XYZ file of C-alpha atoms in Angstrom:
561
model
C 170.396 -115.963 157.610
C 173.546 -113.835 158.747
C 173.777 -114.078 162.370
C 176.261 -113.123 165.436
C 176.408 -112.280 168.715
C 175.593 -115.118 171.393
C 171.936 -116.560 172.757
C 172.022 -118.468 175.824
C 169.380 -121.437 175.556
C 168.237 -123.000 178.763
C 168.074 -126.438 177.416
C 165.681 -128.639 180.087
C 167.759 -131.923 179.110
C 169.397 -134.073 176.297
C 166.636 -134.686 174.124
C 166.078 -131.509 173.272
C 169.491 -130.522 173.282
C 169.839 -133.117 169.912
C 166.792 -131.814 168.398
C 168.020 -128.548 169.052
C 170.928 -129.526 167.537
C 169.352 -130.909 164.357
C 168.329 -127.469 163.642
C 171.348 -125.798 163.979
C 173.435 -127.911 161.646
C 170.554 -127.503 158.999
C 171.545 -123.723 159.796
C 174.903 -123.982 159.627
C 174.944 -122.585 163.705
C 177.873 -123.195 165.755
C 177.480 -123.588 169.712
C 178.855 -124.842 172.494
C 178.400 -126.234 176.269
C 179.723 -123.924 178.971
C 180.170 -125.260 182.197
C 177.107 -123.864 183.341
C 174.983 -126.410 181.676
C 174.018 -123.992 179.157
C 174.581 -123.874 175.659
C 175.489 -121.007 173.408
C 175.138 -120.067 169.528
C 174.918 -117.340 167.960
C 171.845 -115.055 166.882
C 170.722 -112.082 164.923
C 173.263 -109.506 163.884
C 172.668 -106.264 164.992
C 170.399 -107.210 168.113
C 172.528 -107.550 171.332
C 169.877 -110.197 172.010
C 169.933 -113.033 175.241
C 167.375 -115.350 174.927
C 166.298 -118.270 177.280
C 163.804 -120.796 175.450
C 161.923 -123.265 177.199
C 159.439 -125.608 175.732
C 156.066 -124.914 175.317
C 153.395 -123.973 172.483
C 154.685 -122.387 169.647
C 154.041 -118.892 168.409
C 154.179 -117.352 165.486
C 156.839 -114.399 164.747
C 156.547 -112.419 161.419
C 159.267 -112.964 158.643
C 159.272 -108.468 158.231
C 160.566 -108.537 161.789
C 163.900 -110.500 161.083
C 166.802 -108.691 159.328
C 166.983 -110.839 156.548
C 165.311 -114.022 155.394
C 166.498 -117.403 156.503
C 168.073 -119.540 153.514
C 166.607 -122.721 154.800
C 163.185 -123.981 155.652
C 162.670 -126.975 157.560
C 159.477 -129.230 157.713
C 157.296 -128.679 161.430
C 156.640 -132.345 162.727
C 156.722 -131.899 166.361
C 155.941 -128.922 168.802
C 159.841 -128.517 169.388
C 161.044 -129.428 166.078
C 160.513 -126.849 163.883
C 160.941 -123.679 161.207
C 157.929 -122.996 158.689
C 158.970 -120.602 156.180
C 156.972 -118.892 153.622
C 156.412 -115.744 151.904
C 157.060 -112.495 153.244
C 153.709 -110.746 153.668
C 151.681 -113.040 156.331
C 154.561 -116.085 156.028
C 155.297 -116.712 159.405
C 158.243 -118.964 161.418
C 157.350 -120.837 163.843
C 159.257 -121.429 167.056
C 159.147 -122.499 170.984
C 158.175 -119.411 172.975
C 161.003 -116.782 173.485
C 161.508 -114.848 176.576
C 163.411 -111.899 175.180
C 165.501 -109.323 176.978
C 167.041 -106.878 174.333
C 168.927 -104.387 175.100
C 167.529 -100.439 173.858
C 164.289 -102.333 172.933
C 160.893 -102.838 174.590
C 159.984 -106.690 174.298
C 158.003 -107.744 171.059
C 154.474 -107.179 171.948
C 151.039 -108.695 169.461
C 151.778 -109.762 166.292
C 149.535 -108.263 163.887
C 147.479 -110.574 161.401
C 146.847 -109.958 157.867
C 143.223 -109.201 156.785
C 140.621 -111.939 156.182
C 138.628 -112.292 152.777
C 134.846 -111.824 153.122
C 133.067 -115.058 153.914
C 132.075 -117.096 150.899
C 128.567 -115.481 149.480
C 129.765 -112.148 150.591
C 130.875 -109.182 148.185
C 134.169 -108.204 147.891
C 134.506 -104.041 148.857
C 136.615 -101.737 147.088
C 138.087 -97.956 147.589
C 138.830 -96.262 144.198
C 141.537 -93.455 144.270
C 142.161 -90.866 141.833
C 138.439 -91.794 140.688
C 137.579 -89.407 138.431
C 133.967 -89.591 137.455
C 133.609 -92.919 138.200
C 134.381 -95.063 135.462
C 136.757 -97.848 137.367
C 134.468 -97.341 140.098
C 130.971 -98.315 137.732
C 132.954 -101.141 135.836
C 133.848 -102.823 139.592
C 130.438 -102.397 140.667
C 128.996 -104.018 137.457
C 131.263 -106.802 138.276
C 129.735 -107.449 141.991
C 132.235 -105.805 143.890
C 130.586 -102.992 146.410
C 132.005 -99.817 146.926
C 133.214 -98.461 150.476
C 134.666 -94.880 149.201
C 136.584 -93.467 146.481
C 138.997 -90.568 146.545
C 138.734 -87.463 143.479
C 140.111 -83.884 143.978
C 137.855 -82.141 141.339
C 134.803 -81.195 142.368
C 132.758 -81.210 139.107
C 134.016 -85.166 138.525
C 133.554 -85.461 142.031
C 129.921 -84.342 141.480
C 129.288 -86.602 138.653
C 130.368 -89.585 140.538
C 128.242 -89.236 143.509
C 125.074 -88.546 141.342
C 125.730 -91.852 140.291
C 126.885 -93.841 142.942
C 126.373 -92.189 146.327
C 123.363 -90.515 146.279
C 120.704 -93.437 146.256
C 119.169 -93.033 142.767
C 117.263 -95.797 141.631
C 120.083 -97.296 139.416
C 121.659 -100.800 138.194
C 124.636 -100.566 140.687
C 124.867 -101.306 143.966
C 125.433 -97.584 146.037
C 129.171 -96.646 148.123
C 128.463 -97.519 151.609
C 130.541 -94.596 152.607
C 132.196 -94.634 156.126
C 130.614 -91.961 158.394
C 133.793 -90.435 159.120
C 134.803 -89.343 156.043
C 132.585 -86.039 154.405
C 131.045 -86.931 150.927
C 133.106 -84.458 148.948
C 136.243 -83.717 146.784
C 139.306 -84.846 148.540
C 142.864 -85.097 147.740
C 144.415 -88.706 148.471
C 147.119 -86.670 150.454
C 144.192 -84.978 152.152
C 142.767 -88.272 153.601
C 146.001 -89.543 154.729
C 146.908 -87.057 156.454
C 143.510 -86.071 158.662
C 142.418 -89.757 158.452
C 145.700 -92.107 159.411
C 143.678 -93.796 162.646
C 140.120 -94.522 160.347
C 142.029 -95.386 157.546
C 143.393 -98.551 159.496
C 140.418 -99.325 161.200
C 139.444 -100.283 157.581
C 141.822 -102.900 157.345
C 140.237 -106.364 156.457
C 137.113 -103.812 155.217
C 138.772 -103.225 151.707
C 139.858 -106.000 149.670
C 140.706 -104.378 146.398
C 142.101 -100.989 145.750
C 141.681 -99.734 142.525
C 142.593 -96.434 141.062
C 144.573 -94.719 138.029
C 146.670 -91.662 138.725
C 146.442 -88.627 136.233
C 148.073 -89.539 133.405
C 149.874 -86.498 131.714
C 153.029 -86.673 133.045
C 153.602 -90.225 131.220
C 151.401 -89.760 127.910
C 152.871 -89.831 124.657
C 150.082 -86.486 123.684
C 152.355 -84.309 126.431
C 155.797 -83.208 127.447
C 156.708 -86.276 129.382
C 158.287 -84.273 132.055
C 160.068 -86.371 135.162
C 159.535 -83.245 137.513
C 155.796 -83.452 136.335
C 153.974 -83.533 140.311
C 151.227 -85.532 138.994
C 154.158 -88.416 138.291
C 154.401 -88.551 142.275
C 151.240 -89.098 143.160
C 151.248 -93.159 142.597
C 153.373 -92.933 145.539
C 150.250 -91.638 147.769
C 148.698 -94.169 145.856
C 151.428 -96.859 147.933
C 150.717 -94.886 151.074
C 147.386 -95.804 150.697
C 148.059 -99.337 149.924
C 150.339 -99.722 153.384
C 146.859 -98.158 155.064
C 144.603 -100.591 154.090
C 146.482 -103.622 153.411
C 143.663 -105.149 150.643
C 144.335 -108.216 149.167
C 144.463 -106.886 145.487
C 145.118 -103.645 143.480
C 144.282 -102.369 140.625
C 145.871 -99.474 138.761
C 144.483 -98.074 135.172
C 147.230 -95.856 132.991
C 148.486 -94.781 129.611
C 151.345 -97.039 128.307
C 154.129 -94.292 128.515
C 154.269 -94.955 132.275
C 155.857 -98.400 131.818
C 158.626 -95.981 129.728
C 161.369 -94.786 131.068
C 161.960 -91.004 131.214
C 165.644 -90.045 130.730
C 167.386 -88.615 133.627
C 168.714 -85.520 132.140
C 170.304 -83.808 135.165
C 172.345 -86.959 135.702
C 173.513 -86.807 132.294
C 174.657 -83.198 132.284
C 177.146 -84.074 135.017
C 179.037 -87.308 133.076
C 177.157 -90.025 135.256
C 175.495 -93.123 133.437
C 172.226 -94.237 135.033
C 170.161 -96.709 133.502
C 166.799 -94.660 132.935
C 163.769 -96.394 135.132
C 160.071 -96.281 134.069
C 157.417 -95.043 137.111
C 155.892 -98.786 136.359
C 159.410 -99.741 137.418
C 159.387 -98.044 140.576
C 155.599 -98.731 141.119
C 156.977 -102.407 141.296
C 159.626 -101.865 143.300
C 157.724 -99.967 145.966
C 154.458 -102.403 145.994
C 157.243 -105.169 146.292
C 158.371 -103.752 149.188
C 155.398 -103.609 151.217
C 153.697 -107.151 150.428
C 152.786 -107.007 146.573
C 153.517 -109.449 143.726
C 152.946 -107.019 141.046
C 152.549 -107.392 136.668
C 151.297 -104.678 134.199
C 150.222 -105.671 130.824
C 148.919 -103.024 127.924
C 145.216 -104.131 126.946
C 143.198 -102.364 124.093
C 139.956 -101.679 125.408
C 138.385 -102.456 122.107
C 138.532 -106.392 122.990
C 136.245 -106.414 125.982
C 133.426 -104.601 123.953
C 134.551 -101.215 124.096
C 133.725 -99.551 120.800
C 137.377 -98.019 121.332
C 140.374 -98.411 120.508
C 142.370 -97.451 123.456
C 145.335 -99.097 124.927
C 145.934 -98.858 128.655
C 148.458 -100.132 130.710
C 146.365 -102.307 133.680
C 148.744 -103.222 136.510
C 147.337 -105.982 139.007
C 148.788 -106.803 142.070
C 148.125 -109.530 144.878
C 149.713 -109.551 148.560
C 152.171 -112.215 148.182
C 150.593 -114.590 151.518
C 147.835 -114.961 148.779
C 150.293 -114.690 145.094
C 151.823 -118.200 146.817
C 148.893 -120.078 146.718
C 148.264 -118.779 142.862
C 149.807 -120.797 140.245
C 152.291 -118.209 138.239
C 151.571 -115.578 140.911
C 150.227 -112.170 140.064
C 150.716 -113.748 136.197
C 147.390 -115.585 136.920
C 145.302 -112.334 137.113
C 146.337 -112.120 133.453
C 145.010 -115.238 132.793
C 141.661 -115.097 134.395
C 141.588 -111.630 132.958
C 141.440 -113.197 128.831
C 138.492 -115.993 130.337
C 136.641 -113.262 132.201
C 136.906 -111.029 128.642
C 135.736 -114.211 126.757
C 132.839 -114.566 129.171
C 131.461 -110.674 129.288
C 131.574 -111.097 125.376
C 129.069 -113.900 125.713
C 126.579 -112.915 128.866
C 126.624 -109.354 126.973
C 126.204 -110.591 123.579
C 129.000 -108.570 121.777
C 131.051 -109.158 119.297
C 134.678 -109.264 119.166
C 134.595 -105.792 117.828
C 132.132 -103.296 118.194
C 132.450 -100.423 115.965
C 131.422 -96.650 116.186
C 128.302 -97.093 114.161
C 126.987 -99.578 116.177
C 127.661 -97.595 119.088
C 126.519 -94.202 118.278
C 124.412 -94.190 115.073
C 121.064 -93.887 117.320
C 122.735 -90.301 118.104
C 123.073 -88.614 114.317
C 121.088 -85.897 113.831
C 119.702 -86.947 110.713
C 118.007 -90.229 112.835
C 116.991 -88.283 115.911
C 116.678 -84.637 115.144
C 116.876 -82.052 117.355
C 116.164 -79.659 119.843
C 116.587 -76.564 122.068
C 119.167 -77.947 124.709
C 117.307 -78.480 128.393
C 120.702 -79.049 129.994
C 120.768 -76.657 133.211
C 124.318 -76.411 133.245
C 124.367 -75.026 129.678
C 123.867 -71.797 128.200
C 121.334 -70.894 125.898
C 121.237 -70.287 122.304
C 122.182 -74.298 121.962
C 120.557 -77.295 120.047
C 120.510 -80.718 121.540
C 119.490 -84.450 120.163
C 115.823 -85.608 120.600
C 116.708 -88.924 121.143
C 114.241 -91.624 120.149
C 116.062 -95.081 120.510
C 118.169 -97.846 119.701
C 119.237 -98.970 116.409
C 121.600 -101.891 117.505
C 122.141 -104.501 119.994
C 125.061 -102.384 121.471
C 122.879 -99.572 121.626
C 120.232 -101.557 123.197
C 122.595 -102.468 126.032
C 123.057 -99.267 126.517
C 119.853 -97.937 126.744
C 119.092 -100.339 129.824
C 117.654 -98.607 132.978
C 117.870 -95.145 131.221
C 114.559 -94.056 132.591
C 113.656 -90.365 131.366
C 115.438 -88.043 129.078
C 119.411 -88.125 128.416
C 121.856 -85.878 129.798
C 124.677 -84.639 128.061
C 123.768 -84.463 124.008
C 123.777 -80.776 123.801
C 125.469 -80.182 120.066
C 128.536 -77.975 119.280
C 127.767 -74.834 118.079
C 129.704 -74.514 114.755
C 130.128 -71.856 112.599
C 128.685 -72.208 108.914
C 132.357 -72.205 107.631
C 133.455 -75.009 110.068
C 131.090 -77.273 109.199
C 131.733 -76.885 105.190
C 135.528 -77.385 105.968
C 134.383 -80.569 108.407
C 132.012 -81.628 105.526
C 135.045 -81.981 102.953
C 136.872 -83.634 105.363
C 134.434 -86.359 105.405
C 133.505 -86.361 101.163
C 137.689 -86.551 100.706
C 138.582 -89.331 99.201
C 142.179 -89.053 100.131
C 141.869 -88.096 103.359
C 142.717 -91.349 106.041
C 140.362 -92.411 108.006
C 140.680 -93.703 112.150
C 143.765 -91.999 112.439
C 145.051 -88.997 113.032
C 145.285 -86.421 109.935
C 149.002 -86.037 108.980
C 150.503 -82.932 108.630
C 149.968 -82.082 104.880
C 146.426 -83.152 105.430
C 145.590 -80.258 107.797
C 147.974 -77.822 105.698
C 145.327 -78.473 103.308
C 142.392 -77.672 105.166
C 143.721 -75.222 107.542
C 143.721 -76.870 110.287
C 146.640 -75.573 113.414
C 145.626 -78.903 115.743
C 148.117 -81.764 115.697
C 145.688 -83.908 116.731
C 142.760 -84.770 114.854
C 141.217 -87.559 113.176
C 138.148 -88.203 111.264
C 136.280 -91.755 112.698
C 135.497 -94.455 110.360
C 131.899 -95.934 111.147
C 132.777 -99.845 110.655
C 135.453 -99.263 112.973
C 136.087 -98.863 116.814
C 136.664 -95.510 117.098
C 139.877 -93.661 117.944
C 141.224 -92.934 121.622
C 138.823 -90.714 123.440
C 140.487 -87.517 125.014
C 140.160 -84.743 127.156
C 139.575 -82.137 124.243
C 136.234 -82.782 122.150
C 137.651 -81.454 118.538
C 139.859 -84.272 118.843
C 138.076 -86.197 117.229
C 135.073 -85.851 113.918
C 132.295 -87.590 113.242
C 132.535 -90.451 110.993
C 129.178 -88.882 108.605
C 128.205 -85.805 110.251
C 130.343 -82.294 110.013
C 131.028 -81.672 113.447
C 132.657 -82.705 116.967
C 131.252 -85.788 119.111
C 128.584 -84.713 122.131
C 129.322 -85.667 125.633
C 126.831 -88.665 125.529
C 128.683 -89.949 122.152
C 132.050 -89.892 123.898
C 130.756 -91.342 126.791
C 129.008 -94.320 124.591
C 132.273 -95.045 123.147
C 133.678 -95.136 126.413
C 130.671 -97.887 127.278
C 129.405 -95.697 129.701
C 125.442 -96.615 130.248
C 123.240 -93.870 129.010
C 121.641 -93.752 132.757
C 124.816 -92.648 133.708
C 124.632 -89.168 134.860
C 127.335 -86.345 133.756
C 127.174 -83.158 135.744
C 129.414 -79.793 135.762
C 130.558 -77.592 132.651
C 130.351 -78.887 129.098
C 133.643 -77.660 128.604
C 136.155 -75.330 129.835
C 139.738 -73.040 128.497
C 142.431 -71.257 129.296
C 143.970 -71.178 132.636
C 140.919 -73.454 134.145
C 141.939 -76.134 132.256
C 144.183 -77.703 134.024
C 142.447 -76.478 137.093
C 138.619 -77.870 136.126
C 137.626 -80.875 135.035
C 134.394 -80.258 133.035
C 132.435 -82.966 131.229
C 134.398 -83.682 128.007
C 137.441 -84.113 129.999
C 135.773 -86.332 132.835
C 134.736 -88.369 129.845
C 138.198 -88.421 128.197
C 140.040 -89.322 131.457
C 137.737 -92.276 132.318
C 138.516 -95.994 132.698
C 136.005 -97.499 130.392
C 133.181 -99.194 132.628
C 133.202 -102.667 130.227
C 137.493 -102.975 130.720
C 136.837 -102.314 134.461
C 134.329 -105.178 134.562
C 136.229 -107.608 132.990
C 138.966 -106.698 135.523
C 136.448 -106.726 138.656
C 135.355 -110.500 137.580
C 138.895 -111.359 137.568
C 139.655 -110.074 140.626
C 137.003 -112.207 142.394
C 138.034 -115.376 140.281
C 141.607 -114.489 141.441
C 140.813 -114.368 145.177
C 138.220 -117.337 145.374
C 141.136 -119.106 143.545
C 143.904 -117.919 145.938
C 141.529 -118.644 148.836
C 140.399 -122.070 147.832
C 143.880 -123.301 147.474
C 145.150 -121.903 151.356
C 142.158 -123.633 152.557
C 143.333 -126.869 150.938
C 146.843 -126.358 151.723
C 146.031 -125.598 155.308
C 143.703 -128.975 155.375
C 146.637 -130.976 154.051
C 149.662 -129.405 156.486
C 147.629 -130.684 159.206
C 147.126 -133.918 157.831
C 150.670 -134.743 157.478
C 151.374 -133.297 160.988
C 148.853 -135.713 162.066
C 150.473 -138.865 160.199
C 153.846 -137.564 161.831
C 152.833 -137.649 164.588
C 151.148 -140.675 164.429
């Protein structure tokens, strides 16, 4: 601890004088006795601080208020005696009451507390930001956690979430209990925390894990990559957010690129050498700053029973007064994370793979047939599958509580020559399969995308995206349905998709219609897995204060004693 400046301590009479003592040597403090009977050191630097300290109970002063952390940490035996030091979010010192008299400052008034977990037998809530349609949001809920609100700007995902999670249908999930101050509609996150900065904090101790994923196109490999890109900035409201509420995990869903650094261009034009930093780096460095110990790992989805292969970049973070009592920190999540995939392999009854046949052959035309589409949000003149049931155990899952008609398998409308071109596609021989069509490949068939790729059926199936011709069907000669994208995302076949089919030109990056609310998703199995982690983590983290707290007073007993 740097220190200077002078504290005058009122000392009552020797004893305490060579206690008092005790701890400044261990502190490396120099004082000395006036001839007033009084004895001075020296304090914090930078507060023109007199303090007069008289023995009584202790209270406890948070470590965020000092300047900087002391270097030492001293065991608390008696009521006089002592320093406890710990971590910085909720690690508190401990010291004889002060009466303070600063100068340009109003005395230190109630120390705020962190917030509690829920009681044990209780469900941990969550707020999901930058939901989208609900993916992260279904996956947590699957898991046990409950839902207090979620945050999407787009109305149409907005739309499909609350169809499934806020407006009471009779459904697998547990419903949002949504705060009665806040309107059930689109917001922005920015929105909320600007109109909402008093009810927001009133939540505190009400939210125990904040999840969310930020939009993604500023960091994906698919785009331009651009540092100016806004949507880069938003994980910053997503901090804001995390001072507000204070929970005692996060959760944050992205594509890899953001743990890679973007290069800092205008720097370079003027001669100056920076070393490049990733947005995961400075999503670290900010959560670190306000409480977090924070780790991001890339996971393919296709291991926790997603018929996908999709790799993600899942960043989990814990408030460090809880990391401390975790063995490996925030590394732990990790850890609980493989046993909790291991386990929703087993109660589910996947396999280690699951692959797009399994997942979607129930949908091909030539097993269900078809008919005129029903769907009121699309036009006429379109044909849609009559579906008539499972095939496979995957498919069987997925079928669960689907009670009525699907939504969502209206079938592309193809021209007769696109479907012959699609058709040889599939019949070629030569042409790779599960990954994307090279560039001599499409020269061949006249194809201007520079995406596309043609699915293999005894494989998972390639990354789902935002555009549906992305991707063709591993047998059939056309483009996957809403419902088969949303399979291979493992979203349940009760779940509900609502809002355009599709959308172009300048409303697509203002809309977010169906195929892109499908594409942007957090697959609802990989949320799960995460969800059961997150309660392992915390029952863990919990268990192991309670012990620690049981055996501090122990000792303080036997000291005394």
């Amino acid at each position: 601890m740097q220190l200077s400046e002078s504290v005058t301590l009122n000392a009552p009479n020797a004893d305490f004088v060579d206690k008092f003592k005790e701890i400044a040597d261990a502190h490396s403090l120099k004082f000395r006795r006036s001839s007033d009977h009084m004895i001075h050191c020296v304090f914090l630097r930078g507060n023109p601080l007199s303090t007069t300290i008289h023995p009584s109970k202790p209270i406890e002063i948070p470590l965020d208020s000092l300047t900087s952390k002391p270097q030492v940490s001293m065991a608390r035996k008696i009521h006089h005696r002592a320093t406890h030091i710990a971590n910085t979010q909720g690690l508190r010192e401990t010291l004889p009451t002060l009466n303070m008299a600063i100068s340009g400052q109003e005395p230190m008034k109630n120390i705020d507390t962190l917030p509690p977990l829920p009681a044990p037998g209780q469900p941990l809530m969550f707020a999901d930001l930058f939901a989208g349609c609900g993916g992260l949001s279904l996956g947590l809920s699957l898991a046990g956690l409950n839902g207090v609100f979620a945050v999407e700007r787009d109305k149409m995902a907005f739309s499909t979430l609350s169809a499934n999670l806020l407006e009471r249908r009779d459904v697998p999930v547990p419903q949002f209990s949504w705060p009665s101050w806040l309107e059930r509609k689109a917001w922005g996150i920015d929105e909320i925390l600007e109109q909402h900065p008093l009810e927001l904090s009133k939540l505190k101790g009400k939210v125990h894990v904040l999840a969310g994923g930020p939009p993604c196109q500023g960091f994906s490999f698919a785009g331009r990559r651009l540092e100016s890109d806004p949507r880069n900035q938003l994980f910053e409201k997503y901090v804001e957010m995390v001072k507000a509420l204070q929970p005692a995990a996060i959760v944050l869903e992205n594509v890899p690129g953001m743990k890679v650094a973007h290069s800092a261009k205008s720097w370079k034009d003027l001669g100056i050498q920076l070393k490049p930093q990733s947005y995961y780096d400075k999503l670290v460095e900010s959560l670190d700053k306000v409480g977090y110990q924070v780790l991001g790992r890339i996971l393919d989805s296709s291991l926790f029973g997603v018929p996908q292969k999709r790799p993600r970049l899942i960043v989990i973070g814990v408030r460090k007064d809880l990391a401390r009592h975790l063995h490996g920190g925030a590394t732990r999540a990790f850890e609980l994370l493989e046993e909790a995939r291991v386990k929703q392999l087993q109660e589910l009854r996947l396999p280690e793979m699951v692959s797009s046949w399994e997942a979607i052959s129930d949908l091909e035309i030539e097993y269900a047939g078809t008919r005129p589409c029903t769907d009121p949000s699309s036009r006429t003149g379109f044909q849609e599958l009559a579906y008539v049931g499972p095939r496979t155990p995957y498919q069987t899952l997925m079928h669960q509580g689907a009670n009525g008609p699907m939504d969502s398998v209206r079938l592309a409308k193809h021209k007769p020559d696109i479907r012959e071109r699609f058709m040889r596609i599939i019949q070629d021989p030569e042409c790779a399969k599960g990954v994307v069509m090279h560039a001599v490949q499409r020269e061949k068939y006249g194809l201007k995308k520079h995406r596309i790729c043609l699915m293999r059926a005894d494989n998972p199936a390639p990354t789902i995206t935002t555009l549906p011709d992305d991707v063709l069907h591993y047998s059939e000669p056309r483009i996957l349905t809403v419902r088969e994208s949303a399979r291979l995302q493992s979203f349940p076949d009760w779940f509900q998709f609502r809002g355009k089919f599709t959308t172009g030109g300048s409303q697509r990056t203002k809309e977010c219609p169906r195929y892109t609310q499908v594409g942007n998703a957090v697959p609802p199995y990989l949320a799960r897995a995460i969800g059961l982690a997150i309660r392992s983590l915390l029952e863990e983290a919990t268990a192991a204060a309670s012990q620690q707290t049981v055996t501090e007073a122990e000792q303080e007993i036997l000291a005394i004693a």
